[in-house]
PDB file of C-alpha atoms in Angstrom:
ATOM      1  CA  ALA A1322       8.998   4.467   1.182  1.00 74.00           C
ATOM      2  CA  GLN A1323      11.487   2.254   2.899  1.00 81.00           C
ATOM      3  CA  THR A1324      13.383  -0.564   1.257  1.00 89.00           C
ATOM      4  CA  VAL A1325      15.219  -3.440   2.862  1.00 93.00           C
ATOM      5  CA  THR A1326      17.820  -5.458   0.972  1.00 96.00           C
ATOM      6  CA  GLN A1327      19.225  -8.831   1.901  1.00 96.00           C
ATOM      7  CA  SER A1328      21.900  -9.699  -0.610  1.00 95.00           C
ATOM      8  CA  GLN A1329      22.468 -13.326   0.414  1.00 96.00           C
ATOM      9  CA  PRO A1330      19.624 -15.584  -0.760  1.00 95.00           C
ATOM     10  CA  GLU A1331      21.205 -18.631   0.867  1.00 96.00           C
ATOM     11  CA  MET A1332      24.064 -19.408   3.224  1.00 97.00           C
ATOM     12  CA  SER A1333      25.402 -22.664   4.584  1.00 97.00           C
ATOM     13  CA  VAL A1334      27.784 -23.152   7.501  1.00 97.00           C
ATOM     14  CA  GLN A1335      28.916 -25.977   9.732  1.00 97.00           C
ATOM     15  CA  GLU A1336      27.486 -26.444  13.174  1.00 97.00           C
ATOM     16  CA  ALA A1337      29.306 -24.410  15.857  1.00 97.00           C
ATOM     17  CA  GLU A1338      30.614 -21.898  13.348  1.00 97.00           C
ATOM     18  CA  THR A1339      29.823 -18.202  13.406  1.00 98.00           C
ATOM     19  CA  VAL A1340      27.789 -16.755  10.564  1.00 98.00           C
ATOM     20  CA  THR A1341      26.856 -13.194   9.636  1.00 98.00           C
ATOM     21  CA  LEU A1342      23.769 -12.286   7.640  1.00 98.00           C
ATOM     22  CA  SER A1343      23.748  -8.950   5.851  1.00 98.00           C
ATOM     23  CA  CYS A1344      20.996  -6.365   5.625  1.00 98.00           C
ATOM     24  CA  THR A1345      20.936  -2.849   4.272  1.00 98.00           C
ATOM     25  CA  TYR A1346      18.018  -0.474   4.224  1.00 96.00           C
ATOM     26  CA  ASP A1347      17.075   2.861   2.825  1.00 94.00           C
ATOM     27  CA  THR A1348      15.052   5.476   4.663  1.00 89.00           C
ATOM     28  CA  SER A1349      14.847   9.186   5.233  1.00 87.00           C
ATOM     29  CA  GLU A1350      13.621   8.684   8.787  1.00 84.00           C
ATOM     30  CA  SER A1351      15.857   9.435  11.738  1.00 84.00           C
ATOM     31  CA  ASN A1352      14.035   7.260  14.223  1.00 83.00           C
ATOM     32  CA  TYR A1353      12.910   3.734  13.476  1.00 86.00           C
ATOM     33  CA  TYR A1354      13.168   0.117  14.529  1.00 88.00           C
ATOM     34  CA  LEU A1355      15.023  -2.739  12.915  1.00 92.00           C
ATOM     35  CA  PHE A1356      14.362  -6.413  13.452  1.00 93.00           C
ATOM     36  CA  TRP A1357      15.576  -9.840  12.537  1.00 97.00           C
ATOM     37  CA  TYR A1358      12.885 -12.483  12.301  1.00 96.00           C
ATOM     38  CA  LYS A1359      13.426 -16.206  11.947  1.00 97.00           C
ATOM     39  CA  GLN A1360      11.030 -18.429  10.006  1.00 96.00           C
ATOM     40  CA  PRO A1361      11.729 -22.147  10.518  1.00 94.00           C
ATOM     41  CA  PRO A1362      10.088 -24.846   8.377  1.00 90.00           C
ATOM     42  CA  SER A1363       6.954 -24.540  10.525  1.00 90.00           C
ATOM     43  CA  ARG A1364       6.618 -21.052   8.971  1.00 92.00           C
ATOM     44  CA  GLN A1365       5.985 -19.424  12.339  1.00 92.00           C
ATOM     45  CA  MET A1366       7.656 -15.998  12.402  1.00 94.00           C
ATOM     46  CA  ILE A1367       9.812 -15.613  15.485  1.00 94.00           C
ATOM     47  CA  LEU A1368      11.457 -12.389  16.600  1.00 93.00           C
ATOM     48  CA  VAL A1369      15.193 -12.917  17.011  1.00 96.00           C
ATOM     49  CA  ILE A1370      16.428  -9.467  17.901  1.00 94.00           C
ATOM     50  CA  ARG A1371      15.387  -5.857  17.806  1.00 91.00           C
ATOM     51  CA  GLN A1372      17.315  -2.570  17.500  1.00 92.00           C
ATOM     52  CA  GLU A1373      16.036   0.938  18.090  1.00 88.00           C
ATOM     53  CA  ALA A1374      17.754   3.445  15.830  1.00 88.00           C
ATOM     54  CA  TYR A1375      18.288   6.032  18.539  1.00 86.00           C
ATOM     55  CA  LYS A1376      20.267   3.555  20.623  1.00 86.00           C
ATOM     56  CA  GLN A1377      23.912   3.416  19.639  1.00 85.00           C
ATOM     57  CA  GLN A1378      24.598   0.196  21.512  1.00 91.00           C
ATOM     58  CA  ASN A1379      24.234  -2.928  19.425  1.00 95.00           C
ATOM     59  CA  ALA A1380      21.546  -5.313  20.610  1.00 93.00           C
ATOM     60  CA  THR A1381      22.436  -8.819  21.773  1.00 94.00           C
ATOM     61  CA  GLU A1382      20.302 -11.849  22.643  1.00 93.00           C
ATOM     62  CA  ASN A1383      22.358 -14.809  23.808  1.00 96.00           C
ATOM     63  CA  ARG A1384      24.105 -16.163  20.676  1.00 97.00           C
ATOM     64  CA  PHE A1385      22.586 -13.504  18.449  1.00 98.00           C
ATOM     65  CA  SER A1386      24.003 -10.007  18.044  1.00 97.00           C
ATOM     66  CA  VAL A1387      23.739  -7.221  15.541  1.00 97.00           C
ATOM     67  CA  ASN A1388      26.136  -4.760  14.006  1.00 97.00           C
ATOM     68  CA  PHE A1389      24.088  -1.619  13.527  1.00 97.00           C
ATOM     69  CA  GLN A1390      25.730   1.060  11.431  1.00 96.00           C
ATOM     70  CA  LYS A1391      23.217   3.885  11.191  1.00 95.00           C
ATOM     71  CA  ALA A1392      25.189   6.132   8.869  1.00 94.00           C
ATOM     72  CA  ALA A1393      25.808   3.261   6.490  1.00 96.00           C
ATOM     73  CA  LYS A1394      22.209   2.010   6.917  1.00 96.00           C
ATOM     74  CA  SER A1395      23.486  -1.447   7.632  1.00 97.00           C
ATOM     75  CA  PHE A1396      22.077  -3.980  10.098  1.00 97.00           C
ATOM     76  CA  SER A1397      23.825  -7.347  10.066  1.00 98.00           C
ATOM     77  CA  LEU A1398      23.015 -10.331  12.262  1.00 98.00           C
ATOM     78  CA  LYS A1399      25.757 -12.469  13.764  1.00 98.00           C
ATOM     79  CA  ILE A1400      24.958 -15.947  15.014  1.00 98.00           C
ATOM     80  CA  SER A1401      27.661 -17.454  17.208  1.00 98.00           C
ATOM     81  CA  ASP A1402      28.085 -21.154  17.912  1.00 97.00           C
ATOM     82  CA  SER A1403      25.457 -21.987  15.302  1.00 97.00           C
ATOM     83  CA  GLN A1404      23.126 -24.891  16.019  1.00 97.00           C
ATOM     84  CA  LEU A1405      21.092 -27.187  13.805  1.00 97.00           C
ATOM     85  CA  GLY A1406      17.939 -25.507  15.099  1.00 96.00           C
ATOM     86  CA  ASP A1407      19.122 -22.220  13.623  1.00 97.00           C
ATOM     87  CA  THR A1408      18.318 -23.556  10.157  1.00 97.00           C
ATOM     88  CA  ALA A1409      15.577 -21.248   8.871  1.00 97.00           C
ATOM     89  CA  MET A1410      14.724 -18.284   6.696  1.00 96.00           C
ATOM     90  CA  TYR A1411      15.901 -15.058   8.277  1.00 97.00           C
ATOM     91  CA  PHE A1412      14.193 -11.805   7.454  1.00 96.00           C
ATOM     92  CA  CYS A1413      15.474  -8.333   8.129  1.00 96.00           C
ATOM     93  CA  ALA A1414      12.689  -5.827   8.741  1.00 92.00           C
ATOM     94  CA  PHE A1415      12.224  -2.091   9.180  1.00 90.00           C
ATOM     95  CA  MET A1416       9.464  -0.341  11.084  1.00 85.00           C
ATOM     96  CA  LYS A1417       8.684   3.340  11.434  1.00 79.00           C
ATOM     97  CA  PRO A1418       7.381   4.592  14.742  1.00 71.00           C
ATOM     98  CA  HIS A1419       3.700   5.344  14.734  1.00 61.00           C
ATOM     99  CA  GLY A1420       2.788   8.814  13.566  1.00 48.00           C
ATOM    100  CA  GLY A1421       5.160   8.740  10.657  1.00 44.00           C
ATOM    101  CA  GLY A1422       2.580   7.959   8.015  1.00 46.00           C
ATOM    102  CA  ALA A1423       2.244   4.493   6.534  1.00 52.00           C
ATOM    103  CA  ASP A1424       3.078   1.798   9.016  1.00 58.00           C
ATOM    104  CA  GLY A1425       3.750  -1.838   8.977  1.00 67.00           C
ATOM    105  CA  LEU A1426       6.944  -3.732   8.724  1.00 77.00           C
ATOM    106  CA  THR A1427       8.940  -3.637   5.517  1.00 87.00           C
ATOM    107  CA  PHE A1428      10.757  -6.906   4.957  1.00 90.00           C
ATOM    108  CA  GLY A1429      13.759  -7.964   2.979  1.00 93.00           C
ATOM    109  CA  LYS A1430      13.403 -11.022   0.758  1.00 92.00           C
ATOM    110  CA  GLY A1431      15.126 -13.232   3.267  1.00 95.00           C
ATOM    111  CA  THR A1432      18.240 -15.349   3.635  1.00 97.00           C
ATOM    112  CA  HIS A1433      17.911 -19.095   3.830  1.00 96.00           C
ATOM    113  CA  LEU A1434      20.430 -20.230   6.430  1.00 97.00           C
ATOM    114  CA  ILE A1435      21.392 -23.885   6.522  1.00 97.00           C
ATOM    115  CA  ILE A1436      23.403 -25.273   9.422  1.00 97.00           C
ATOM    116  CA  GLN A1437      25.208 -28.445   8.405  1.00 97.00           C
ATOM    117  CA  PRO A1438      25.990 -31.144  11.011  1.00 95.00           C
TER     118      PRO A1438
ATOM    119  CA  ASP B1399      -1.648 -17.557  26.845  1.00 65.00           C
ATOM    120  CA  GLY B1400      -1.806 -14.406  24.784  1.00 71.00           C
ATOM    121  CA  GLY B1401      -1.241 -14.607  21.098  1.00 92.00           C
ATOM    122  CA  ILE B1402      -2.556 -14.394  17.581  1.00 95.00           C
ATOM    123  CA  THR B1403      -4.731 -17.093  16.091  1.00 96.00           C
ATOM    124  CA  GLN B1404      -5.219 -17.544  12.398  1.00 97.00           C
ATOM    125  CA  SER B1405      -7.733 -19.937  10.905  1.00 94.00           C
ATOM    126  CA  PRO B1406      -7.950 -22.063   8.995  1.00 95.00           C
ATOM    127  CA  LYS B1407      -4.428 -23.365   8.581  1.00 94.00           C
ATOM    128  CA  TYR B1408      -5.186 -24.611   5.065  1.00 95.00           C
ATOM    129  CA  LEU B1409      -7.844 -23.215   2.745  1.00 94.00           C
ATOM    130  CA  PHE B1410      -8.866 -24.206  -0.736  1.00 92.00           C
ATOM    131  CA  ARG B1411     -10.769 -21.878  -3.006  1.00 89.00           C
ATOM    132  CA  LYS B1412     -12.453 -22.476  -6.296  1.00 90.00           C
ATOM    133  CA  GLU B1413     -12.071 -20.029  -9.108  1.00 86.00           C
ATOM    134  CA  GLY B1414     -14.476 -17.098  -8.724  1.00 86.00           C
ATOM    135  CA  GLN B1415     -15.130 -17.577  -5.025  1.00 91.00           C
ATOM    136  CA  ASN B1416     -14.515 -15.155  -2.211  1.00 94.00           C
ATOM    137  CA  VAL B1417     -12.900 -16.553   0.919  1.00 95.00           C
ATOM    138  CA  THR B1418     -12.289 -15.024   4.325  1.00 96.00           C
ATOM    139  CA  LEU B1419      -9.246 -15.654   6.469  1.00 97.00           C
ATOM    140  CA  SER B1420      -9.654 -15.173  10.182  1.00 98.00           C
ATOM    141  CA  CYS B1421      -7.211 -13.403  12.502  1.00 98.00           C
ATOM    142  CA  GLU B1422      -7.868 -12.929  16.220  1.00 97.00           C
ATOM    143  CA  GLN B1423      -5.524 -11.546  18.877  1.00 96.00           C
ATOM    144  CA  ASN B1424      -5.820 -11.310  22.645  1.00 95.00           C
ATOM    145  CA  LEU B1425      -2.701  -9.211  23.178  1.00 90.00           C
ATOM    146  CA  ASN B1426      -4.640  -5.945  23.446  1.00 89.00           C
ATOM    147  CA  HIS B1427      -2.670  -4.638  20.501  1.00 86.00           C
ATOM    148  CA  ASP B1428      -3.970  -1.668  18.579  1.00 84.00           C
ATOM    149  CA  ALA B1429      -2.305  -2.358  15.249  1.00 86.00           C
ATOM    150  CA  MET B1430      -2.951  -5.357  13.045  1.00 90.00           C
ATOM    151  CA  TYR B1431      -1.512  -6.308   9.665  1.00 91.00           C
ATOM    152  CA  TRP B1432      -1.961  -8.760   6.830  1.00 95.00           C
ATOM    153  CA  TYR B1433       1.015  -9.972   4.811  1.00 94.00           C
ATOM    154  CA  ARG B1434       1.308 -12.204   1.815  1.00 96.00           C
ATOM    155  CA  GLN B1435       4.338 -14.455   1.426  1.00 95.00           C
ATOM    156  CA  ASP B1436       5.407 -15.915  -1.895  1.00 92.00           C
ATOM    157  CA  PRO B1437       8.604 -17.834  -2.580  1.00 83.00           C
ATOM    158  CA  GLY B1438      11.485 -15.440  -3.179  1.00 75.00           C
ATOM    159  CA  GLN B1439       9.320 -12.389  -2.459  1.00 77.00           C
ATOM    160  CA  GLY B1440       9.621 -11.986   1.260  1.00 85.00           C
ATOM    161  CA  LEU B1441       6.549 -10.596   2.994  1.00 90.00           C
ATOM    162  CA  ARG B1442       4.416  -7.980   1.320  1.00 90.00           C
ATOM    163  CA  LEU B1443       1.918  -5.809   3.161  1.00 90.00           C
ATOM    164  CA  ILE B1444      -1.698  -6.146   2.056  1.00 94.00           C
ATOM    165  CA  TYR B1445      -3.598  -4.066   4.615  1.00 94.00           C
ATOM    166  CA  TYR B1446      -3.009  -2.657   8.044  1.00 90.00           C
ATOM    167  CA  SER B1447      -5.145  -1.148  10.762  1.00 90.00           C
ATOM    168  CA  GLN B1448      -3.995   1.096  13.562  1.00 85.00           C
ATOM    169  CA  ILE B1449      -7.344   1.408  15.303  1.00 86.00           C
ATOM    170  CA  VAL B1450     -10.841  -0.014  15.262  1.00 92.00           C
ATOM    171  CA  ASN B1451     -12.953   1.022  12.265  1.00 94.00           C
ATOM    172  CA  ASP B1452      -9.935   2.295  10.383  1.00 92.00           C
ATOM    173  CA  PHE B1453      -7.584   0.544   7.979  1.00 93.00           C
ATOM    174  CA  GLN B1454      -5.192   1.430   5.204  1.00 91.00           C
ATOM    175  CA  LYS B1455      -4.055  -0.230   2.008  1.00 92.00           C
ATOM    176  CA  GLY B1456      -0.609  -1.666   1.874  1.00 90.00           C
ATOM    177  CA  ASP B1457       1.514  -2.357  -1.156  1.00 88.00           C
ATOM    178  CA  ILE B1458      -0.639  -5.093  -2.726  1.00 94.00           C
ATOM    179  CA  ALA B1459      -4.232  -4.397  -1.657  1.00 96.00           C
ATOM    180  CA  GLU B1460      -5.906  -5.020  -5.016  1.00 96.00           C
ATOM    181  CA  GLY B1461      -8.274  -7.973  -4.861  1.00 96.00           C
ATOM    182  CA  TYR B1462      -8.404  -7.975  -1.058  1.00 97.00           C
ATOM    183  CA  SER B1463     -10.674  -6.404   1.521  1.00 97.00           C
ATOM    184  CA  VAL B1464     -10.610  -6.154   5.309  1.00 98.00           C
ATOM    185  CA  SER B1465     -12.692  -4.964   8.228  1.00 97.00           C
ATOM    186  CA  ARG B1466     -11.819  -3.915  11.776  1.00 97.00           C
ATOM    187  CA  GLU B1467     -15.042  -3.885  13.754  1.00 97.00           C
ATOM    188  CA  LYS B1468     -13.416  -5.149  16.933  1.00 96.00           C
ATOM    189  CA  LYS B1469      -9.968  -4.538  18.349  1.00 95.00           C
ATOM    190  CA  GLU B1470      -9.333  -8.260  18.561  1.00 96.00           C
ATOM    191  CA  SER B1471     -10.288  -9.199  15.023  1.00 97.00           C
ATOM    192  CA  PHE B1472      -8.999  -8.320  11.552  1.00 98.00           C
ATOM    193  CA  PRO B1473     -10.414 -10.682   8.912  1.00 98.00           C
ATOM    194  CA  LEU B1474      -9.091 -10.667   5.368  1.00 98.00           C
ATOM    195  CA  THR B1475     -11.313 -11.445   2.394  1.00 97.00           C
ATOM    196  CA  VAL B1476      -9.668 -12.650  -0.771  1.00 96.00           C
ATOM    197  CA  THR B1477     -12.057 -11.715  -3.541  1.00 94.00           C
ATOM    198  CA  SER B1478     -12.478 -13.163  -7.007  1.00 89.00           C
ATOM    199  CA  ALA B1479     -10.734 -10.045  -8.296  1.00 88.00           C
ATOM    200  CA  GLN B1480      -7.436 -11.326  -6.911  1.00 89.00           C
ATOM    201  CA  LYS B1481      -5.993 -13.071  -9.939  1.00 87.00           C
ATOM    202  CA  ASN B1482      -3.262 -15.049  -8.244  1.00 90.00           C
ATOM    203  CA  PRO B1483      -4.360 -15.729  -4.669  1.00 92.00           C
ATOM    204  CA  THR B1484      -2.401 -18.905  -4.017  1.00 94.00           C
ATOM    205  CA  ALA B1485       0.045 -17.927  -1.279  1.00 95.00           C
ATOM    206  CA  PHE B1486       0.830 -18.080   2.411  1.00 96.00           C
ATOM    207  CA  TYR B1487      -0.917 -15.373   4.416  1.00 97.00           C
ATOM    208  CA  LEU B1488       0.363 -14.060   7.720  1.00 96.00           C
ATOM    209  CA  CYS B1489      -1.465 -11.882  10.214  1.00 96.00           C
ATOM    210  CA  ALA B1490       0.437  -9.804  12.738  1.00 92.00           C
ATOM    211  CA  SER B1491      -0.239  -7.330  15.518  1.00 89.00           C
ATOM    212  CA  SER B1492       1.738  -4.775  17.483  1.00 84.00           C
ATOM    213  CA  ILE B1493       1.351  -2.138  20.155  1.00 76.00           C
ATOM    214  CA  ALA B1494       1.229   1.084  18.264  1.00 61.00           C
ATOM    215  CA  TYR B1495      -1.318   3.748  18.444  1.00 51.00           C
ATOM    216  CA  ARG B1496      -1.912   5.128  21.878  1.00 46.00           C
ATOM    217  CA  THR B1497       1.553   4.778  23.262  1.00 50.00           C
ATOM    218  CA  GLY B1498       3.116   6.720  20.438  1.00 48.00           C
ATOM    219  CA  ARG B1499       5.677   4.015  20.021  1.00 54.00           C
ATOM    220  CA  ASN B1500       5.743   1.053  17.763  1.00 53.00           C
ATOM    221  CA  THR B1501       7.178  -2.260  18.758  1.00 69.00           C
ATOM    222  CA  GLU B1502       7.843  -5.557  17.154  1.00 77.00           C
ATOM    223  CA  ALA B1503       5.035  -7.388  15.458  1.00 82.00           C
ATOM    224  CA  PHE B1504       3.787 -10.726  16.720  1.00 89.00           C
ATOM    225  CA  PHE B1505       2.646 -13.186  14.093  1.00 94.00           C
ATOM    226  CA  GLY B1506       0.003 -15.836  13.753  1.00 95.00           C
ATOM    227  CA  GLN B1507       0.840 -19.261  12.353  1.00 95.00           C
ATOM    228  CA  GLY B1508      -0.385 -18.413   8.880  1.00 96.00           C
ATOM    229  CA  THR B1509      -2.968 -19.668   6.413  1.00 97.00           C
ATOM    230  CA  ARG B1510      -2.012 -21.472   3.244  1.00 96.00           C
ATOM    231  CA  LEU B1511      -4.542 -20.583   0.532  1.00 95.00           C
ATOM    232  CA  THR B1512      -4.684 -22.665  -2.631  1.00 94.00           C
ATOM    233  CA  VAL B1513      -6.880 -22.090  -5.647  1.00 89.00           C
ATOM    234  CA  VAL B1514      -8.229 -25.330  -7.108  1.00 85.00           C
TER     235      VAL B1514
END
């Protein structure tokens, strides 16, 4: 079974600063997907960014980028030029490709990110 | 617009009652999932289904049941056997089975279930 660990229950930064959220995972799989989801106060889960394990290049989406270290099983999210609307719970998640047995996303417990004005 | 619809948004259950949470998707996704979210617990998998008429237990299936009679629908029943059902429930779907690849999951807006 996979496990996902987010070691920062809460973080707070000033608007326009850069913030990095940490995530580590444990798996014996060689191919898999990693995600960061954002859950604002509305509780709607929104995909922020996705990384495929077989791709060495780190994924980027506008102000959001990841640092994927496969050997270290680390998958951190960097938010540049943070905005008030970035305030939310952020979940790191792991997914096995289909055919690998039990499926579904495995989530970390989340990091509550607060952007201060 | 394609998406996942959960209903109702809020649900109240009396002790000893079964309740059913609805989840419908029009994304033509094969895989569907039910998660439970509690404060400080993240999201925990209750059940998942990769194909019609087939589903598998997740990590916390006790006290829950599901069906998958149609590709678009994956209702979750919270039975009286679930001792602590008050939680936020999220349904999700993803492309999975036929393509041999799995992609990100898309989520509904959730159902808040409260036992009264």
